[in-house]
Amino acid sequence: MKYNYFYVLILLLLFISCAKKIDSTSDESYQTSIENLKKSLSDEEKIKFEESLQKIALENVESLADLSNAEKFIEDVRTKLDGMSYEDVIKEGERIQKIIDEKNREQAKLEIEELYEKMDSSTKDVLFEVRLFY
């Protein structure tokens, strides 16, 4: 019985190690590995994969100035993606999306607070004018 678990473990490790991964060692290997990975995906998975790739690529871009050195930008993205499988890319894209969603929520809260402050001050101004009138 112990041997059965051992064989199952070995097969599982072989399966995991054979998963298609992104290879960023060269331009050609990078393109080929991305294309090969996409070939094994359904249309829906391809869309999720490409969206996640975009999120990963643009994660640290704050302005167009960050893209001024295209070679460095591309190299940084490839370094991030090197060795990632489909699942890794999707998980990273989801992690980044959670950060984006949290930032958007915080920004919305700030804008709502500012609107309430403006509303309070305008209400006070109207009440002041009404008191002066009477």
PDB file of C-alpha atoms in Angstrom:
ATOM      1  CA  MET A   1       0.000   0.000   0.000  1.00  0.00           C
ATOM      2  CA  LYS A   2       2.877   2.378   0.755  1.00  0.00           C
ATOM      3  CA  TYR A   3       4.241   1.805  -2.719  1.00  0.00           C
ATOM      4  CA  ASN A   4       0.928   2.814  -4.311  1.00  0.00           C
ATOM      5  CA  TYR A   5       1.072   6.202  -2.570  1.00  0.00           C
ATOM      6  CA  PHE A   6       4.674   6.577  -3.635  1.00  0.00           C
ATOM      7  CA  TYR A   7       3.820   5.925  -7.304  1.00  0.00           C
ATOM      8  CA  VAL A   8       0.854   8.276  -7.176  1.00  0.00           C
ATOM      9  CA  LEU A   9       3.087  10.974  -5.680  1.00  0.00           C
ATOM     10  CA  ILE A  10       5.725  10.467  -8.393  1.00  0.00           C
ATOM     11  CA  LEU A  11       3.089  10.661 -11.142  1.00  0.00           C
ATOM     12  CA  LEU A  12       1.610  13.791  -9.599  1.00  0.00           C
ATOM     13  CA  LEU A  13       5.015  15.469  -9.455  1.00  0.00           C
ATOM     14  CA  LEU A  14       5.705  14.523 -13.072  1.00  0.00           C
ATOM     15  CA  PHE A  15       2.355  15.924 -14.129  1.00  0.00           C
ATOM     16  CA  ILE A  16       2.946  19.186 -12.294  1.00  0.00           C
ATOM     17  CA  SER A  17       6.451  19.582 -13.684  1.00  0.00           C
ATOM     18  CA  CYS A  18       5.173  18.998 -17.226  1.00  0.00           C
ATOM     19  CA  ALA A  19       2.663  21.856 -17.011  1.00  0.00           C
ATOM     20  CA  LYS A  20       3.205  24.415 -19.727  1.00  0.00           C
ATOM     21  CA  LYS A  21       5.091  27.406 -18.432  1.00  0.00           C
ATOM     22  CA  ILE A  22       6.322  30.697 -19.822  1.00  0.00           C
ATOM     23  CA  ASP A  23       9.978  30.639 -20.812  1.00  0.00           C
ATOM     24  CA  SER A  24      11.560  34.103 -20.910  1.00  0.00           C
ATOM     25  CA  THR A  25      15.143  33.076 -21.630  1.00  0.00           C
ATOM     26  CA  SER A  26      14.952  34.614 -25.123  1.00  0.00           C
ATOM     27  CA  ASP A  27      12.543  36.527 -27.346  1.00  0.00           C
ATOM     28  CA  GLU A  28      11.832  33.428 -29.394  1.00  0.00           C
ATOM     29  CA  SER A  29      11.306  31.116 -26.410  1.00  0.00           C
ATOM     30  CA  TYR A  30       9.047  33.704 -24.788  1.00  0.00           C
ATOM     31  CA  GLN A  31       6.814  34.029 -27.864  1.00  0.00           C
ATOM     32  CA  THR A  32       6.785  30.277 -28.476  1.00  0.00           C
ATOM     33  CA  SER A  33       5.923  29.420 -24.881  1.00  0.00           C
ATOM     34  CA  ILE A  34       3.069  31.956 -24.813  1.00  0.00           C
ATOM     35  CA  GLU A  35       1.697  30.615 -28.108  1.00  0.00           C
ATOM     36  CA  ASN A  36       1.983  26.988 -26.976  1.00  0.00           C
ATOM     37  CA  LEU A  37       0.274  27.793 -23.713  1.00  0.00           C
ATOM     38  CA  LYS A  38      -2.581  29.576 -25.518  1.00  0.00           C
ATOM     39  CA  LYS A  39      -3.085  26.638 -27.895  1.00  0.00           C
ATOM     40  CA  SER A  40      -4.119  24.418 -25.000  1.00  0.00           C
ATOM     41  CA  LEU A  41      -6.726  26.895 -23.714  1.00  0.00           C
ATOM     42  CA  SER A  42     -10.395  27.330 -24.496  1.00  0.00           C
ATOM     43  CA  ASP A  43     -11.573  30.687 -25.871  1.00  0.00           C
ATOM     44  CA  GLU A  44     -12.782  31.760 -22.428  1.00  0.00           C
ATOM     45  CA  GLU A  45      -9.480  30.743 -20.826  1.00  0.00           C
ATOM     46  CA  LYS A  46      -7.553  32.657 -23.495  1.00  0.00           C
ATOM     47  CA  ILE A  47      -9.475  35.816 -22.661  1.00  0.00           C
ATOM     48  CA  LYS A  48      -8.826  35.405 -18.924  1.00  0.00           C
ATOM     49  CA  PHE A  49      -5.162  34.660 -19.650  1.00  0.00           C
ATOM     50  CA  GLU A  50      -4.694  37.734 -21.836  1.00  0.00           C
ATOM     51  CA  GLU A  51      -6.492  39.979 -19.332  1.00  0.00           C
ATOM     52  CA  SER A  52      -4.265  38.669 -16.557  1.00  0.00           C
ATOM     53  CA  LEU A  53      -1.157  39.215 -18.705  1.00  0.00           C
ATOM     54  CA  GLN A  54      -2.211  42.839 -19.195  1.00  0.00           C
ATOM     55  CA  LYS A  55      -2.768  43.335 -15.475  1.00  0.00           C
ATOM     56  CA  ILE A  56       0.635  41.857 -14.674  1.00  0.00           C
ATOM     57  CA  ALA A  57       2.347  43.969 -17.328  1.00  0.00           C
ATOM     58  CA  LEU A  58       0.726  47.210 -16.199  1.00  0.00           C
ATOM     59  CA  GLU A  59       0.765  46.581 -12.449  1.00  0.00           C
ATOM     60  CA  ASN A  60       3.524  49.083 -11.661  1.00  0.00           C
ATOM     61  CA  VAL A  61       2.756  51.610 -14.401  1.00  0.00           C
ATOM     62  CA  GLU A  62       1.585  54.879 -12.871  1.00  0.00           C
ATOM     63  CA  SER A  63       2.059  57.151 -15.890  1.00  0.00           C
ATOM     64  CA  LEU A  64       3.272  57.173 -19.482  1.00  0.00           C
ATOM     65  CA  ALA A  65       6.709  58.143 -18.189  1.00  0.00           C
ATOM     66  CA  ASP A  66       6.989  54.635 -16.733  1.00  0.00           C
ATOM     67  CA  LEU A  67       6.807  53.304 -20.294  1.00  0.00           C
ATOM     68  CA  SER A  68       9.503  55.622 -21.668  1.00  0.00           C
ATOM     69  CA  ASN A  69      12.165  52.907 -21.557  1.00  0.00           C
ATOM     70  CA  ALA A  70      10.404  50.210 -23.587  1.00  0.00           C
ATOM     71  CA  GLU A  71      13.230  47.691 -23.410  1.00  0.00           C
ATOM     72  CA  LYS A  72      13.381  47.829 -19.622  1.00  0.00           C
ATOM     73  CA  PHE A  73       9.592  47.627 -19.387  1.00  0.00           C
ATOM     74  CA  ILE A  74       9.489  44.525 -21.600  1.00  0.00           C
ATOM     75  CA  GLU A  75      12.352  42.911 -19.716  1.00  0.00           C
ATOM     76  CA  ASP A  76      10.651  43.552 -16.366  1.00  0.00           C
ATOM     77  CA  VAL A  77       7.408  41.993 -17.609  1.00  0.00           C
ATOM     78  CA  ARG A  78       9.223  38.948 -18.959  1.00  0.00           C
ATOM     79  CA  THR A  79      11.073  38.535 -15.687  1.00  0.00           C
ATOM     80  CA  LYS A  80       7.763  38.569 -13.796  1.00  0.00           C
ATOM     81  CA  LEU A  81       6.213  36.013 -16.149  1.00  0.00           C
ATOM     82  CA  ASP A  82       9.188  33.651 -16.401  1.00  0.00           C
ATOM     83  CA  GLY A  83       8.290  30.187 -15.156  1.00  0.00           C
ATOM     84  CA  MET A  84       4.604  30.986 -14.662  1.00  0.00           C
ATOM     85  CA  SER A  85       1.943  28.523 -15.742  1.00  0.00           C
ATOM     86  CA  TYR A  86      -1.592  29.409 -16.838  1.00  0.00           C
ATOM     87  CA  GLU A  87      -2.799  28.992 -13.260  1.00  0.00           C
ATOM     88  CA  ASP A  88       0.007  31.195 -11.923  1.00  0.00           C
ATOM     89  CA  VAL A  89      -0.833  33.973 -14.388  1.00  0.00           C
ATOM     90  CA  ILE A  90      -4.538  33.808 -13.517  1.00  0.00           C
ATOM     91  CA  LYS A  91      -3.840  33.874  -9.763  1.00  0.00           C
ATOM     92  CA  GLU A  92      -1.505  36.848 -10.143  1.00  0.00           C
ATOM     93  CA  GLY A  93      -4.082  38.654 -12.292  1.00  0.00           C
ATOM     94  CA  GLU A  94      -6.731  38.032  -9.628  1.00  0.00           C
ATOM     95  CA  ARG A  95      -4.388  39.312  -6.897  1.00  0.00           C
ATOM     96  CA  ILE A  96      -3.741  42.489  -8.876  1.00  0.00           C
ATOM     97  CA  GLN A  97      -7.471  42.920  -9.583  1.00  0.00           C
ATOM     98  CA  LYS A  98      -8.206  42.755  -5.845  1.00  0.00           C
ATOM     99  CA  ILE A  99      -5.694  45.556  -5.274  1.00  0.00           C
ATOM    100  CA  ILE A 100      -7.270  47.620  -8.074  1.00  0.00           C
ATOM    101  CA  ASP A 101     -10.760  47.042  -6.652  1.00  0.00           C
ATOM    102  CA  GLU A 102      -9.624  48.096  -3.168  1.00  0.00           C
ATOM    103  CA  LYS A 103      -8.016  51.281  -4.530  1.00  0.00           C
ATOM    104  CA  ASN A 104     -11.208  52.057  -6.451  1.00  0.00           C
ATOM    105  CA  ARG A 105     -13.318  51.534  -3.311  1.00  0.00           C
ATOM    106  CA  GLU A 106     -11.063  53.841  -1.308  1.00  0.00           C
ATOM    107  CA  GLN A 107     -11.200  56.487  -4.051  1.00  0.00           C
ATOM    108  CA  ALA A 108     -14.997  56.238  -4.193  1.00  0.00           C
ATOM    109  CA  LYS A 109     -15.207  56.663  -0.395  1.00  0.00           C
ATOM    110  CA  LEU A 110     -13.052  59.789  -0.578  1.00  0.00           C
ATOM    111  CA  GLU A 111     -15.178  61.252  -3.356  1.00  0.00           C
ATOM    112  CA  ILE A 112     -18.391  60.536  -1.441  1.00  0.00           C
ATOM    113  CA  GLU A 113     -16.957  62.187   1.689  1.00  0.00           C
ATOM    114  CA  GLU A 114     -15.985  65.255  -0.364  1.00  0.00           C
ATOM    115  CA  LEU A 115     -19.493  65.445  -1.816  1.00  0.00           C
ATOM    116  CA  TYR A 116     -21.033  65.258   1.649  1.00  0.00           C
ATOM    117  CA  GLU A 117     -18.714  68.020   2.835  1.00  0.00           C
ATOM    118  CA  LYS A 118     -19.710  70.205  -0.120  1.00  0.00           C
ATOM    119  CA  MET A 119     -23.347  69.422   0.484  1.00  0.00           C
ATOM    120  CA  ASP A 120     -23.039  70.334   4.166  1.00  0.00           C
ATOM    121  CA  SER A 121     -21.315  73.618   3.411  1.00  0.00           C
ATOM    122  CA  SER A 122     -23.833  74.559   0.706  1.00  0.00           C
ATOM    123  CA  THR A 123     -26.707  73.691   3.050  1.00  0.00           C
ATOM    124  CA  LYS A 124     -25.184  75.925   5.713  1.00  0.00           C
ATOM    125  CA  ASP A 125     -24.809  78.746   3.176  1.00  0.00           C
ATOM    126  CA  VAL A 126     -28.470  78.443   2.147  1.00  0.00           C
ATOM    127  CA  LEU A 127     -29.612  78.423   5.784  1.00  0.00           C
ATOM    128  CA  PHE A 128     -27.482  81.479   6.501  1.00  0.00           C
ATOM    129  CA  GLU A 129     -28.990  83.320   3.536  1.00  0.00           C
ATOM    130  CA  VAL A 130     -32.509  82.349   4.612  1.00  0.00           C
ATOM    131  CA  ARG A 131     -31.862  83.688   8.127  1.00  0.00           C
ATOM    132  CA  LEU A 132     -30.565  86.967   6.690  1.00  0.00           C
ATOM    133  CA  PHE A 133     -33.625  87.280   4.527  1.00  0.00           C
ATOM    134  CA  TYR A 134     -36.040  86.911   7.432  1.00  0.00           C
TER     135      TYR A 134
END
